[in-house]
Amino acid sequence: ITYGGSLHKTLEAASQLEKTGISAEVIDLRTLRPLDDETIMTSLRKTRRALIVDEGWRSGSLSAEIGMRIVEQAFFDLDAPIARICAAEAPIPYSRHLEHAAIPQVETIVAAGPDVFNHNLETVPSLYLTVRPGARYFASLRLLQRAKEIDPDMAIVVVTAASAVFISVEFC
């Protein structure tokens, strides 16, 4: 998910990832206000992953807003954490080579691709899972059982919220 100056770099990175066997769908956010939530969520539900490329800083950026909207609207459709590639948390330098180092480049986008694509229980040292009442509750418990089978020493934190008032935390 990208926009503006990062679009061409993201398309080039997707092309390079395709050569390694990773198919990446690129969303060009042509308008930022209003944000096209429908396109983002449709793609996310298809790919089950999100990598946001933004030339702005991580703090208070559009990538943070997009990530929050994904969490609000499609959290349980994700198979991997949302990833962001943003500019360095420093003033953008005027010098071309320093600017190049400060903002996302094709190489950094390509390097993030396998981490997002290959993210699964076997590669995660600890699993944080929100378990909500309803249909997803039992699927989540089965996922936790599978995680414990893969790595018995894995630290798992289960947060159960039956209502907005009552929250229970268990350590497995």
PDB file of C-alpha atoms in Angstrom:
ATOM      1  CA  ILE A   1       0.000   0.000   0.000  1.00  0.00           C
ATOM      2  CA  THR A   2       1.653   3.225  -1.107  1.00  0.00           C
ATOM      3  CA  TYR A   3       1.172   6.601  -2.743  1.00  0.00           C
ATOM      4  CA  GLY A   4       3.056   9.445  -4.406  1.00  0.00           C
ATOM      5  CA  GLY A   5       6.824   9.214  -4.773  1.00  0.00           C
ATOM      6  CA  SER A   6       6.984   5.685  -3.318  1.00  0.00           C
ATOM      7  CA  LEU A   7       4.748   4.189  -6.009  1.00  0.00           C
ATOM      8  CA  HIS A   8       7.435   3.605  -8.660  1.00  0.00           C
ATOM      9  CA  LYS A   9       9.847   2.160  -6.075  1.00  0.00           C
ATOM     10  CA  THR A  10       7.117  -0.137  -4.767  1.00  0.00           C
ATOM     11  CA  LEU A  11       6.215  -1.330  -8.278  1.00  0.00           C
ATOM     12  CA  GLU A  12       9.881  -2.060  -8.997  1.00  0.00           C
ATOM     13  CA  ALA A  13      10.194  -3.914  -5.685  1.00  0.00           C
ATOM     14  CA  ALA A  14       7.069  -5.973  -6.507  1.00  0.00           C
ATOM     15  CA  SER A  15       8.642  -6.878  -9.842  1.00  0.00           C
ATOM     16  CA  GLN A  16      11.835  -8.029  -8.115  1.00  0.00           C
ATOM     17  CA  LEU A  17       9.848  -9.997  -5.517  1.00  0.00           C
ATOM     18  CA  GLU A  18       7.921 -11.717  -8.322  1.00  0.00           C
ATOM     19  CA  LYS A  19      11.245 -13.117  -9.589  1.00  0.00           C
ATOM     20  CA  THR A  20      11.806 -14.736  -6.170  1.00  0.00           C
ATOM     21  CA  GLY A  21       8.348 -16.320  -6.172  1.00  0.00           C
ATOM     22  CA  ILE A  22       6.559 -13.749  -4.002  1.00  0.00           C
ATOM     23  CA  SER A  23       3.502 -12.242  -5.674  1.00  0.00           C
ATOM     24  CA  ALA A  24       2.842  -8.733  -4.366  1.00  0.00           C
ATOM     25  CA  GLU A  25      -0.272  -6.709  -5.100  1.00  0.00           C
ATOM     26  CA  VAL A  26       0.442  -2.952  -5.156  1.00  0.00           C
ATOM     27  CA  ILE A  27      -2.261  -0.468  -4.177  1.00  0.00           C
ATOM     28  CA  ASP A  28      -1.755   3.099  -5.368  1.00  0.00           C
ATOM     29  CA  LEU A  29      -3.698   5.429  -3.092  1.00  0.00           C
ATOM     30  CA  ARG A  30      -4.558   8.107  -5.628  1.00  0.00           C
ATOM     31  CA  THR A  31      -6.466  10.120  -3.037  1.00  0.00           C
ATOM     32  CA  LEU A  32      -5.549  10.384   0.607  1.00  0.00           C
ATOM     33  CA  ARG A  33      -8.709  12.163   1.694  1.00  0.00           C
ATOM     34  CA  PRO A  34     -11.051  10.402   1.426  1.00  0.00           C
ATOM     35  CA  LEU A  35      -8.939   7.278   1.879  1.00  0.00           C
ATOM     36  CA  ASP A  36     -10.100   4.315  -0.230  1.00  0.00           C
ATOM     37  CA  ASP A  37     -10.753   1.863   2.603  1.00  0.00           C
ATOM     38  CA  GLU A  38     -12.735  -0.482   0.374  1.00  0.00           C
ATOM     39  CA  THR A  39      -9.803  -1.124  -1.996  1.00  0.00           C
ATOM     40  CA  ILE A  40      -7.384  -1.600   0.917  1.00  0.00           C
ATOM     41  CA  MET A  41      -9.650  -4.068   2.759  1.00  0.00           C
ATOM     42  CA  THR A  42     -10.511  -5.998  -0.431  1.00  0.00           C
ATOM     43  CA  SER A  43      -6.812  -6.502  -1.158  1.00  0.00           C
ATOM     44  CA  LEU A  44      -6.050  -7.367   2.454  1.00  0.00           C
ATOM     45  CA  ARG A  45      -8.803  -9.988   2.580  1.00  0.00           C
ATOM     46  CA  LYS A  46      -7.339 -11.528  -0.597  1.00  0.00           C
ATOM     47  CA  THR A  47      -3.646 -11.456   0.367  1.00  0.00           C
ATOM     48  CA  ARG A  48      -4.130 -11.595   4.179  1.00  0.00           C
ATOM     49  CA  ARG A  49      -1.057  -9.351   4.582  1.00  0.00           C
ATOM     50  CA  ALA A  50      -0.221  -5.634   4.461  1.00  0.00           C
ATOM     51  CA  LEU A  51       3.022  -3.775   3.831  1.00  0.00           C
ATOM     52  CA  ILE A  52       2.680   0.011   3.884  1.00  0.00           C
ATOM     53  CA  VAL A  53       5.385   2.083   2.164  1.00  0.00           C
ATOM     54  CA  ASP A  54       5.384   5.765   3.137  1.00  0.00           C
ATOM     55  CA  GLU A  55       8.021   8.458   2.604  1.00  0.00           C
ATOM     56  CA  GLY A  56       6.737  10.200   5.724  1.00  0.00           C
ATOM     57  CA  TRP A  57       7.927   9.512   9.275  1.00  0.00           C
ATOM     58  CA  ARG A  58       6.442   6.583  11.201  1.00  0.00           C
ATOM     59  CA  SER A  59       5.213   8.824  14.007  1.00  0.00           C
ATOM     60  CA  GLY A  60       1.881  10.401  13.168  1.00  0.00           C
ATOM     61  CA  SER A  61       2.088   9.347   9.532  1.00  0.00           C
ATOM     62  CA  LEU A  62      -0.432   8.260   6.953  1.00  0.00           C
ATOM     63  CA  SER A  63       0.970   4.739   7.319  1.00  0.00           C
ATOM     64  CA  ALA A  64      -0.114   4.786  10.981  1.00  0.00           C
ATOM     65  CA  GLU A  65      -3.621   5.858   9.942  1.00  0.00           C
ATOM     66  CA  ILE A  66      -3.836   3.127   7.293  1.00  0.00           C
ATOM     67  CA  GLY A  67      -2.577   0.545   9.784  1.00  0.00           C
ATOM     68  CA  MET A  68      -5.159   1.607  12.360  1.00  0.00           C
ATOM     69  CA  ARG A  69      -7.970   1.408   9.804  1.00  0.00           C
ATOM     70  CA  ILE A  70      -6.838  -2.104   8.880  1.00  0.00           C
ATOM     71  CA  VAL A  71      -6.902  -3.106  12.543  1.00  0.00           C
ATOM     72  CA  GLU A  72     -10.350  -1.575  13.030  1.00  0.00           C
ATOM     73  CA  GLN A  73     -11.912  -3.080   9.913  1.00  0.00           C
ATOM     74  CA  ALA A  74     -10.032  -6.295   9.080  1.00  0.00           C
ATOM     75  CA  PHE A  75      -7.850  -7.414  12.004  1.00  0.00           C
ATOM     76  CA  PHE A  76      -9.056 -11.009  11.958  1.00  0.00           C
ATOM     77  CA  ASP A  77      -8.395 -11.281   8.229  1.00  0.00           C
ATOM     78  CA  LEU A  78      -4.640 -10.807   8.753  1.00  0.00           C
ATOM     79  CA  ASP A  79      -2.264 -13.778   8.705  1.00  0.00           C
ATOM     80  CA  ALA A  80       0.766 -11.632   9.595  1.00  0.00           C
ATOM     81  CA  PRO A  81       1.421  -8.368  11.413  1.00  0.00           C
ATOM     82  CA  ILE A  82       1.077  -5.161   9.436  1.00  0.00           C
ATOM     83  CA  ALA A  83       4.504  -3.986   8.271  1.00  0.00           C
ATOM     84  CA  ARG A  84       5.552  -0.392   7.554  1.00  0.00           C
ATOM     85  CA  ILE A  85       8.530   1.019   5.736  1.00  0.00           C
ATOM     86  CA  CYS A  86       8.872   4.733   6.440  1.00  0.00           C
ATOM     87  CA  ALA A  87      11.438   7.520   6.340  1.00  0.00           C
ATOM     88  CA  ALA A  88      14.034   7.807   9.084  1.00  0.00           C
ATOM     89  CA  GLU A  89      12.830   9.752  12.138  1.00  0.00           C
ATOM     90  CA  ALA A  90      15.022  12.729  11.275  1.00  0.00           C
ATOM     91  CA  PRO A  91      14.725  15.830   9.114  1.00  0.00           C
ATOM     92  CA  ILE A  92      14.996  14.841   5.462  1.00  0.00           C
ATOM     93  CA  PRO A  93      18.438  16.025   4.300  1.00  0.00           C
ATOM     94  CA  TYR A  94      18.976  18.125   1.200  1.00  0.00           C
ATOM     95  CA  SER A  95      21.984  16.172  -0.036  1.00  0.00           C
ATOM     96  CA  ARG A  96      20.872  13.579  -2.619  1.00  0.00           C
ATOM     97  CA  HIS A  97      22.808  10.625  -1.171  1.00  0.00           C
ATOM     98  CA  LEU A  98      21.633  11.404   2.366  1.00  0.00           C
ATOM     99  CA  GLU A  99      18.045  11.822   1.187  1.00  0.00           C
ATOM    100  CA  HIS A 100      18.369   8.450  -0.534  1.00  0.00           C
ATOM    101  CA  ALA A 101      19.451   6.934   2.786  1.00  0.00           C
ATOM    102  CA  ALA A 102      16.619   8.578   4.732  1.00  0.00           C
ATOM    103  CA  ILE A 103      13.586   7.567   2.649  1.00  0.00           C
ATOM    104  CA  PRO A 104      12.410   4.080   1.615  1.00  0.00           C
ATOM    105  CA  GLN A 105      14.202   2.616  -1.397  1.00  0.00           C
ATOM    106  CA  VAL A 106      13.559  -0.411  -3.585  1.00  0.00           C
ATOM    107  CA  GLU A 107      16.151  -2.442  -1.664  1.00  0.00           C
ATOM    108  CA  THR A 108      14.443  -1.880   1.710  1.00  0.00           C
ATOM    109  CA  ILE A 109      11.031  -2.731   0.262  1.00  0.00           C
ATOM    110  CA  VAL A 110      12.367  -5.937  -1.321  1.00  0.00           C
ATOM    111  CA  ALA A 111      14.101  -6.883   1.944  1.00  0.00           C
ATOM    112  CA  ALA A 112      10.798  -6.572   3.848  1.00  0.00           C
ATOM    113  CA  GLY A 113       8.901  -8.755   1.363  1.00  0.00           C
ATOM    114  CA  PRO A 114      10.030 -12.193   2.581  1.00  0.00           C
ATOM    115  CA  ASP A 115       9.450 -11.226   6.225  1.00  0.00           C
ATOM    116  CA  VAL A 116       5.842 -10.308   5.492  1.00  0.00           C
ATOM    117  CA  PHE A 117       5.230 -13.229   3.122  1.00  0.00           C
ATOM    118  CA  ASN A 118       6.878 -15.954   5.225  1.00  0.00           C
ATOM    119  CA  HIS A 119       5.488 -14.826   8.568  1.00  0.00           C
ATOM    120  CA  ASN A 120       3.876 -17.828  10.236  1.00  0.00           C
ATOM    121  CA  LEU A 121       3.894 -19.698  13.527  1.00  0.00           C
ATOM    122  CA  GLU A 122       7.227 -21.354  12.791  1.00  0.00           C
ATOM    123  CA  THR A 123       9.012 -18.001  12.468  1.00  0.00           C
ATOM    124  CA  VAL A 124       7.430 -16.124  15.370  1.00  0.00           C
ATOM    125  CA  PRO A 125       9.256 -16.343  18.721  1.00  0.00           C
ATOM    126  CA  SER A 126       6.139 -15.336  20.674  1.00  0.00           C
ATOM    127  CA  LEU A 127       2.521 -15.135  19.667  1.00  0.00           C
ATOM    128  CA  TYR A 128       0.192 -12.388  20.809  1.00  0.00           C
ATOM    129  CA  LEU A 129      -3.398 -13.213  19.993  1.00  0.00           C
ATOM    130  CA  THR A 130      -6.603 -11.425  20.862  1.00  0.00           C
ATOM    131  CA  VAL A 131      -9.395 -13.909  21.466  1.00  0.00           C
ATOM    132  CA  ARG A 132     -12.904 -12.531  21.133  1.00  0.00           C
ATOM    133  CA  PRO A 133     -16.177 -14.288  21.940  1.00  0.00           C
ATOM    134  CA  GLY A 134     -17.953 -15.675  18.917  1.00  0.00           C
ATOM    135  CA  ALA A 135     -17.053 -17.826  15.930  1.00  0.00           C
ATOM    136  CA  ARG A 136     -13.375 -16.808  15.934  1.00  0.00           C
ATOM    137  CA  TYR A 137     -12.915 -17.811  19.592  1.00  0.00           C
ATOM    138  CA  PHE A 138     -12.604 -21.552  18.962  1.00  0.00           C
ATOM    139  CA  ALA A 139     -10.483 -21.062  15.839  1.00  0.00           C
ATOM    140  CA  SER A 140      -8.166 -18.894  17.935  1.00  0.00           C
ATOM    141  CA  LEU A 141      -7.906 -21.568  20.632  1.00  0.00           C
ATOM    142  CA  ARG A 142      -6.989 -24.186  18.010  1.00  0.00           C
ATOM    143  CA  LEU A 143      -4.302 -21.821  16.710  1.00  0.00           C
ATOM    144  CA  LEU A 144      -2.913 -21.469  20.240  1.00  0.00           C
ATOM    145  CA  GLN A 145      -2.830 -25.250  20.665  1.00  0.00           C
ATOM    146  CA  ARG A 146      -0.946 -25.602  17.366  1.00  0.00           C
ATOM    147  CA  ALA A 147       1.526 -22.932  18.444  1.00  0.00           C
ATOM    148  CA  LYS A 148       2.241 -24.784  21.690  1.00  0.00           C
ATOM    149  CA  GLU A 149       2.830 -28.013  19.733  1.00  0.00           C
ATOM    150  CA  ILE A 150       5.383 -26.281  17.507  1.00  0.00           C
ATOM    151  CA  ASP A 151       7.246 -24.663  20.392  1.00  0.00           C
ATOM    152  CA  PRO A 152       6.313 -25.737  23.945  1.00  0.00           C
ATOM    153  CA  ASP A 153       8.392 -22.861  25.385  1.00  0.00           C
ATOM    154  CA  MET A 154       6.588 -20.216  23.346  1.00  0.00           C
ATOM    155  CA  ALA A 155       5.167 -17.407  25.467  1.00  0.00           C
ATOM    156  CA  ILE A 156       1.517 -16.923  24.632  1.00  0.00           C
ATOM    157  CA  VAL A 157      -0.608 -14.125  26.014  1.00  0.00           C
ATOM    158  CA  VAL A 158      -4.366 -14.479  25.667  1.00  0.00           C
ATOM    159  CA  VAL A 159      -6.519 -11.410  26.211  1.00  0.00           C
ATOM    160  CA  THR A 160     -10.216 -12.223  26.462  1.00  0.00           C
ATOM    161  CA  ALA A 161     -12.681  -9.357  26.402  1.00  0.00           C
ATOM    162  CA  ALA A 162     -16.255 -10.457  27.084  1.00  0.00           C
ATOM    163  CA  SER A 163     -17.364  -6.850  27.271  1.00  0.00           C
ATOM    164  CA  ALA A 164     -15.850  -3.399  27.223  1.00  0.00           C
ATOM    165  CA  VAL A 165     -15.581  -3.516  31.026  1.00  0.00           C
ATOM    166  CA  PHE A 166     -14.234  -7.006  31.784  1.00  0.00           C
ATOM    167  CA  ILE A 167     -10.818  -8.034  30.457  1.00  0.00           C
ATOM    168  CA  SER A 168      -9.023 -11.210  31.471  1.00  0.00           C
ATOM    169  CA  VAL A 169      -5.372 -11.951  30.762  1.00  0.00           C
ATOM    170  CA  GLU A 170      -3.999 -15.495  30.900  1.00  0.00           C
ATOM    171  CA  PHE A 171      -0.468 -16.722  30.398  1.00  0.00           C
ATOM    172  CA  CYS A 172      -0.203 -20.152  28.797  1.00  0.00           C
TER     173      CYS A 172
END
